[in-house]
Short mmCIF file of C-alpha atoms in Angstrom, two decimals:
data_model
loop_
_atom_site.label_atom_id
_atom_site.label_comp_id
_atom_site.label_asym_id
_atom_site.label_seq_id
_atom_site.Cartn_x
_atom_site.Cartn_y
_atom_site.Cartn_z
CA UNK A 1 109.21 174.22 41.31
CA UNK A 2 111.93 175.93 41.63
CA UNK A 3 115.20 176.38 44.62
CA UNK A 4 113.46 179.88 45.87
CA UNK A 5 109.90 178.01 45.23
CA UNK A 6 110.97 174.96 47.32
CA UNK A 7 112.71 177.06 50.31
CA UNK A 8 109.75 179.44 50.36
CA UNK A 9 107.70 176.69 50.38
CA UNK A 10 109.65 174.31 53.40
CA UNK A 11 109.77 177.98 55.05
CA UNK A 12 106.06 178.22 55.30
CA UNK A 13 105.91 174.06 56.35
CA UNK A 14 107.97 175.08 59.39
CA UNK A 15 106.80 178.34 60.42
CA UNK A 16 103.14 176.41 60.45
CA UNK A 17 104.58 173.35 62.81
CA UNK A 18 106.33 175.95 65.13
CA UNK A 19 103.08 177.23 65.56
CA UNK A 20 101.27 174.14 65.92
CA UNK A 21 103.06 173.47 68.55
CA UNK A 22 102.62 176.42 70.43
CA UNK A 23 98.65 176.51 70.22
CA UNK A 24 95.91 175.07 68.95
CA UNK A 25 95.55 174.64 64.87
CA UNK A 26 91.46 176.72 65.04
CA UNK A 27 93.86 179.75 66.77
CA UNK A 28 96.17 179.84 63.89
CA UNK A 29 95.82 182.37 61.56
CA UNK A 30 97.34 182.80 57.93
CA UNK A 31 98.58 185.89 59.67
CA UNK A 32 100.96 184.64 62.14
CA UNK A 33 101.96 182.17 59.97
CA UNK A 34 103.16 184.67 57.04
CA UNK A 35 104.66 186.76 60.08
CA UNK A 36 106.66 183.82 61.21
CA UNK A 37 108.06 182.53 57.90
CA UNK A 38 108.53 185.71 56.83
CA UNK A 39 106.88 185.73 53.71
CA UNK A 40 103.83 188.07 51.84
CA UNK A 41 100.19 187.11 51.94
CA UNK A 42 100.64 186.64 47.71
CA UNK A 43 103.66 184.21 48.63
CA UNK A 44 101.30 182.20 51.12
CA UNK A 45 98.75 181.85 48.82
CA UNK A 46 100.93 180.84 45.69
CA UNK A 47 101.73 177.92 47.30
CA UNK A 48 98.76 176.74 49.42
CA UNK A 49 95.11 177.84 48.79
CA UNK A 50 93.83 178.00 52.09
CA UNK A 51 94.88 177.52 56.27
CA UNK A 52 93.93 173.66 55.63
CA UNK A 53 95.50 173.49 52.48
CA UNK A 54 98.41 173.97 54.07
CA UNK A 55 97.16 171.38 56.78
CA UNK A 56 96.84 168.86 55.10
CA UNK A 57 99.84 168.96 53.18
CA UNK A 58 101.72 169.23 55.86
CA UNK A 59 100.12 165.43 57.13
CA UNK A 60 100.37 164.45 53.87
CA UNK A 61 104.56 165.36 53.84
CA UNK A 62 104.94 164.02 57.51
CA UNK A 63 102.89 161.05 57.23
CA UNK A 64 103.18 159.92 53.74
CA UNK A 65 107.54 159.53 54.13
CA UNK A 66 107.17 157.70 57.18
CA UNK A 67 104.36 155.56 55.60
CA UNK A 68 106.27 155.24 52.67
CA UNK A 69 109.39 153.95 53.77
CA UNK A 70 107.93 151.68 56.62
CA UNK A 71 106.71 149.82 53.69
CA UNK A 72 109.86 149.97 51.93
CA UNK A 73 111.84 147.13 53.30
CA UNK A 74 115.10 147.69 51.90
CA UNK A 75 114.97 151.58 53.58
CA UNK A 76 116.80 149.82 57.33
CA UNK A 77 117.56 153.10 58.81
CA UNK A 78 121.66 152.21 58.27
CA UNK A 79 121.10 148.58 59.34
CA UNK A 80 122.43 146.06 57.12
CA UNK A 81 119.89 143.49 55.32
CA UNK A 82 121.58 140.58 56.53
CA UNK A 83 121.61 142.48 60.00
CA UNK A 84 119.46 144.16 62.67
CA UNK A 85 117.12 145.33 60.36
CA UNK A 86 113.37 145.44 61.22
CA UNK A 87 111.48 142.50 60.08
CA UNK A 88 108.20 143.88 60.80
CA UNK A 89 106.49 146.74 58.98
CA UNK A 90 105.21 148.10 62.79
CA UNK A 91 108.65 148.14 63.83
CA UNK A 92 109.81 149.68 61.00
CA UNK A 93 107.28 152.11 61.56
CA UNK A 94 108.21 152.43 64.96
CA UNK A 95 111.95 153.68 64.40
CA UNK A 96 110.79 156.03 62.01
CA UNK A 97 108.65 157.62 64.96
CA UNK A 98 111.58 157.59 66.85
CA UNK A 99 113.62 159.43 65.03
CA UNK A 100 111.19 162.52 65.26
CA UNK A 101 111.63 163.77 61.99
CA UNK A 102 110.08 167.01 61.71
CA UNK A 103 108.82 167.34 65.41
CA UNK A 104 106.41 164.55 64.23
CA UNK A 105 106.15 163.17 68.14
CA UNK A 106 105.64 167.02 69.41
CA UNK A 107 102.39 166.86 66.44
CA UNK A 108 100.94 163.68 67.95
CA UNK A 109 100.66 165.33 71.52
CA UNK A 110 100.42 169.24 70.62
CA UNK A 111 96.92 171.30 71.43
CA UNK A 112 95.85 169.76 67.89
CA UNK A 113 96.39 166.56 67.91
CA UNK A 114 93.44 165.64 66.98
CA UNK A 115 94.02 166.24 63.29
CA UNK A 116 97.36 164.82 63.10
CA UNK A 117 95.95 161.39 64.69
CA UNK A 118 92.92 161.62 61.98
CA UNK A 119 95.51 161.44 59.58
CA UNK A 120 98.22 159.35 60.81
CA UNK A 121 95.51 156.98 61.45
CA UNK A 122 94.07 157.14 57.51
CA UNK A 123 97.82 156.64 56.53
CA UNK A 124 98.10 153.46 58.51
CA UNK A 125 95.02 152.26 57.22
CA UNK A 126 96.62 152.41 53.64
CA UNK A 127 99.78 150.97 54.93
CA UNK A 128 98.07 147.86 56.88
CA UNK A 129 95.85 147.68 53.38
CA UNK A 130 98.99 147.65 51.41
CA UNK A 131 100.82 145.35 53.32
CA UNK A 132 98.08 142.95 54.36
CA UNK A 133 95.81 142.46 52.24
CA UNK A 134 95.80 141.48 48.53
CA UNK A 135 93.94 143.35 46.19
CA UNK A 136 91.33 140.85 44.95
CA UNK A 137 91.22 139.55 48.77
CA UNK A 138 88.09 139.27 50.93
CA UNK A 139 88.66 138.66 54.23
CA UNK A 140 87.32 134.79 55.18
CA UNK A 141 83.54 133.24 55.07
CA UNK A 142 81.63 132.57 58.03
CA UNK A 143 82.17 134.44 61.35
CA UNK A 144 85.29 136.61 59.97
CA UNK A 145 84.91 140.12 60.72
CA UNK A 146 84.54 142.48 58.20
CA UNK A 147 88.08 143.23 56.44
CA UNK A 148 87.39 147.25 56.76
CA UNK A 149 87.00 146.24 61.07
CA UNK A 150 90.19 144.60 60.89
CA UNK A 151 91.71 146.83 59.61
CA UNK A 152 90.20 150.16 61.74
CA UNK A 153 91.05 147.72 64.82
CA UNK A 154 94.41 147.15 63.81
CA UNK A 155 95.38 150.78 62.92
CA UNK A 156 93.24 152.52 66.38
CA UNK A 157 95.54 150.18 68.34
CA UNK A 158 98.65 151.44 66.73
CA UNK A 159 98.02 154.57 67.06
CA UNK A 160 97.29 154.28 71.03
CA UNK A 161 100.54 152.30 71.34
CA UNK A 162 102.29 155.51 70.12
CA UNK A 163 99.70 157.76 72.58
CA UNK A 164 100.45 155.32 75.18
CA UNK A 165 104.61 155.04 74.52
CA UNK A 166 105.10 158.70 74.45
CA UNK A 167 102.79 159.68 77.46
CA UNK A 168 105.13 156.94 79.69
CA UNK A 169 108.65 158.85 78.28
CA UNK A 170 109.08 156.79 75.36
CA UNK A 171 111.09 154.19 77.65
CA UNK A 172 110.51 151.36 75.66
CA UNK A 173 112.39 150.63 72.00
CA UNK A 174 110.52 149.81 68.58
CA UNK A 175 111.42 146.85 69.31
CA UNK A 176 110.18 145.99 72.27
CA UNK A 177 106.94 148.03 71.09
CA UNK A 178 106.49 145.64 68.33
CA UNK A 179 106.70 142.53 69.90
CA UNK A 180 104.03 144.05 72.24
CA UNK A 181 101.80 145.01 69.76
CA UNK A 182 102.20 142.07 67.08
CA UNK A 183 101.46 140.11 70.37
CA UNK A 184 98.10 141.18 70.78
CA UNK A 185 97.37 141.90 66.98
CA UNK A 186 98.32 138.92 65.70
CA UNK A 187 94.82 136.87 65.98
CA UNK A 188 93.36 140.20 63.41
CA UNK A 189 96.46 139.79 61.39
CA UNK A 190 95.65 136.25 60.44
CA UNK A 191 91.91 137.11 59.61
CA UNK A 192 93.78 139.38 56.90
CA UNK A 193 95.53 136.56 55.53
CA UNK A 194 94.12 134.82 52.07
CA UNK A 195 92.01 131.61 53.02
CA UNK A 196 91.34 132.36 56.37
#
């Protein structure tokens, strides 16, 4: 792709997040999102192939950086290894969130949030897979829960920490965040581990 390709492209990403955050995703049409990044209908369609098309690559871009460096520990946000740097993949996670790239905080509590939790959700249960669990790994005999529970559990509750952090003002730092949520999490964590 090429320099015009990519700008007409990242035009078309923000027009569409404008929007989302001005109403609901089912009242957006191709229309007003054309009109607003100031493109042709041709244009629109060269690059995505439909409304959701264009949805989900837009979760896809938001959700797959963050995801993506949260589990790449030597990414420390300008913190120095032998620093401050986040030990934990949540808080990690956590400062990327705060940081608002892309309006992604203004996504998580627009009209249609709904979709953008659906997928921020399915990211962090690849991440918490990723991170967690090896890939030959059942989780525990006996009375464990299944891994794929653990796993939804751990994930949900993430995601309402966020709800829950941005509804109160966002007072709190990652930090603090994390060591509230790898408090309670921490029993599911170690049902993750091997030989549990």
């Amino acid at each position: 792709m090429d320099r015009r390709q990519q700008k007409t492209r990242a035009a078309i990403l923000a027009a569409f997040s404008a929007l989302l955050a001005e109403r609901s995703y089912n009242k957006i049409t191709v229309q007003q999102i054309i009109d607003r990044a100031n493109v042709g209908r041709t244009t629109f369609y060269d690059h995505f192939a439909t409304r959701d098309d264009l949805l989900k690559t837009l979760c896809q871009e938001l959700f797959g950086h963050i995801i993506e460096t949260a589990a790449d520990r030597t990414h420390t946000h300008g913190l120095s290894m032998e620093g401050n740097a986040p030990h934990s993949v949540f808080c990690h996670l956590l400062q990327h969130l705060q940081e608002n790239d892309n309006n992604i905080l203004g996504l998580l509590t627009c009209e249609s949030s709904e979709v953008f939790l659906r997928y921020f959700k399915d990211s962090l249960n690849d991440l918490i897979q990723a991170q967690f669990i090896a890939p030959d790994q059942g989780c525990g005999a006996g009375s464990a829960p299944p891994r794929d529970f653990l796993v939804n559990h751990i994930s949900g509750s993430f995601v309402e920490m966020v709800l829950w952090w941005l509804k109160g003002g966002a007072k709190q730092t990652p930090e603090e965040l994390d060591r509230y949520f790898r408090a309670v999490i921490e029993p599911a964590l170690l049902y993750l581990k091997p030989g549990t």
